[in-house]
Amino acid sequence: MHLAFQHLLLVERKNHGFFWKL
């Protein structure tokens, strides 16, 4: 669960805040 959360943060950072734009 913790690793999945870290992965989500990494993906979000890599996409330059893609999820924030949604």
Backbone as a printed PyTorch tensor [residue, N CA C, xyz], in Angstrom:
tensor([[[  0.8480,  -1.1910,   0.0000],
         [  0.0000,   0.0000,   0.0000],
         [  0.8920,   1.2530,   0.0000]],

        [[  1.9090,   1.2350,   0.8290],
         [  2.8020,   2.3880,   0.9100],
         [  3.5740,   2.5640,  -0.3970]],

        [[  4.0070,   1.4310,  -0.9640],
         [  4.7490,   1.4780,  -2.2300],
         [  3.8640,   1.9970,  -3.3490]],

        [[  2.5940,   1.5970,  -3.3130],
         [  1.6520,   2.0460,  -4.3420],
         [  1.4540,   3.5530,  -4.2430]],

        [[  1.4010,   4.0570,  -3.0180],
         [  1.2250,   5.4980,  -2.8120],
         [  2.4360,   6.2640,  -3.3290]],

        [[  3.6200,   5.7390,  -3.0370],
         [  4.8530,   6.3720,  -3.5240],
         [  4.8930,   6.3680,  -5.0400]],

        [[  4.4250,   5.2770,  -5.6390],
         [  4.4100,   5.1660,  -7.0940],
         [  3.4730,   6.2090,  -7.6910]],

        [[  2.3190,   6.4060,  -7.0410],
         [  1.3540,   7.3980,  -7.5190],
         [  1.9660,   8.7890,  -7.4800]],

        [[  2.6850,   9.0940,  -6.4100],
         [  3.3290,  10.4000,  -6.2910],
         [  4.3810,  10.5770,  -7.3790]],

        [[  5.1230,   9.5190,  -7.6600],
         [  6.1580,   9.5670,  -8.6920],
         [  5.5470,   9.8090, -10.0620]],

        [[  4.4620,   9.0910, -10.3570],
         [  3.7820,   9.2380, -11.6490],
         [  3.2050,  10.6390, -11.7760]],

        [[  2.6220,  11.1370, -10.6740],
         [  2.0180,  12.4710, -10.6960],
         [  3.0900,  13.5280, -10.9490]],

        [[  4.2510,  13.3470, -10.3330],
         [  5.3400,  14.3080, -10.5040],
         [  5.8930,  14.2330, -11.9160]],

        [[  5.9280,  13.0100, -12.4500],
         [  6.4680,  12.8040, -13.7950],
         [  5.5560,  13.4200, -14.8490]],

        [[  4.2550,  13.4410, -14.5550],
         [  3.2780,  13.9800, -15.5040],
         [  3.0570,  15.4800, -15.2890]],

        [[  3.9120,  16.1040, -14.4780],
         [  3.8260,  17.5450, -14.2370],
         [  2.4540,  17.9480, -13.7030]],

        [[  1.9640,  17.2230, -12.6980],
         [  0.6880,  17.5880, -12.0880],
         [ -0.4900,  17.2660, -12.9760]],

        [[ -0.4080,  16.1550, -13.7000],
         [ -1.4890,  15.7660, -14.6050],
         [ -2.8020,  15.6010, -13.8530]],

        [[ -2.7340,  14.9670, -12.6790],
         [ -3.9450,  14.7100, -11.8990],
         [ -4.5360,  16.0000, -11.3460]],

        [[ -3.6820,  16.9850, -11.1370],
         [ -4.1780,  18.2670, -10.6300],
         [ -5.0010,  18.9800, -11.7070]],

        [[ -4.6230,  18.7730, -12.9660],
         [ -5.3360,  19.4350, -14.0680],
         [ -6.7110,  18.8260, -14.2910]],

        [[ -6.8960,  17.5600, -13.8530],
         [ -8.1940,  16.9070, -14.0090],
         [ -9.2010,  17.6170, -13.1310]]])
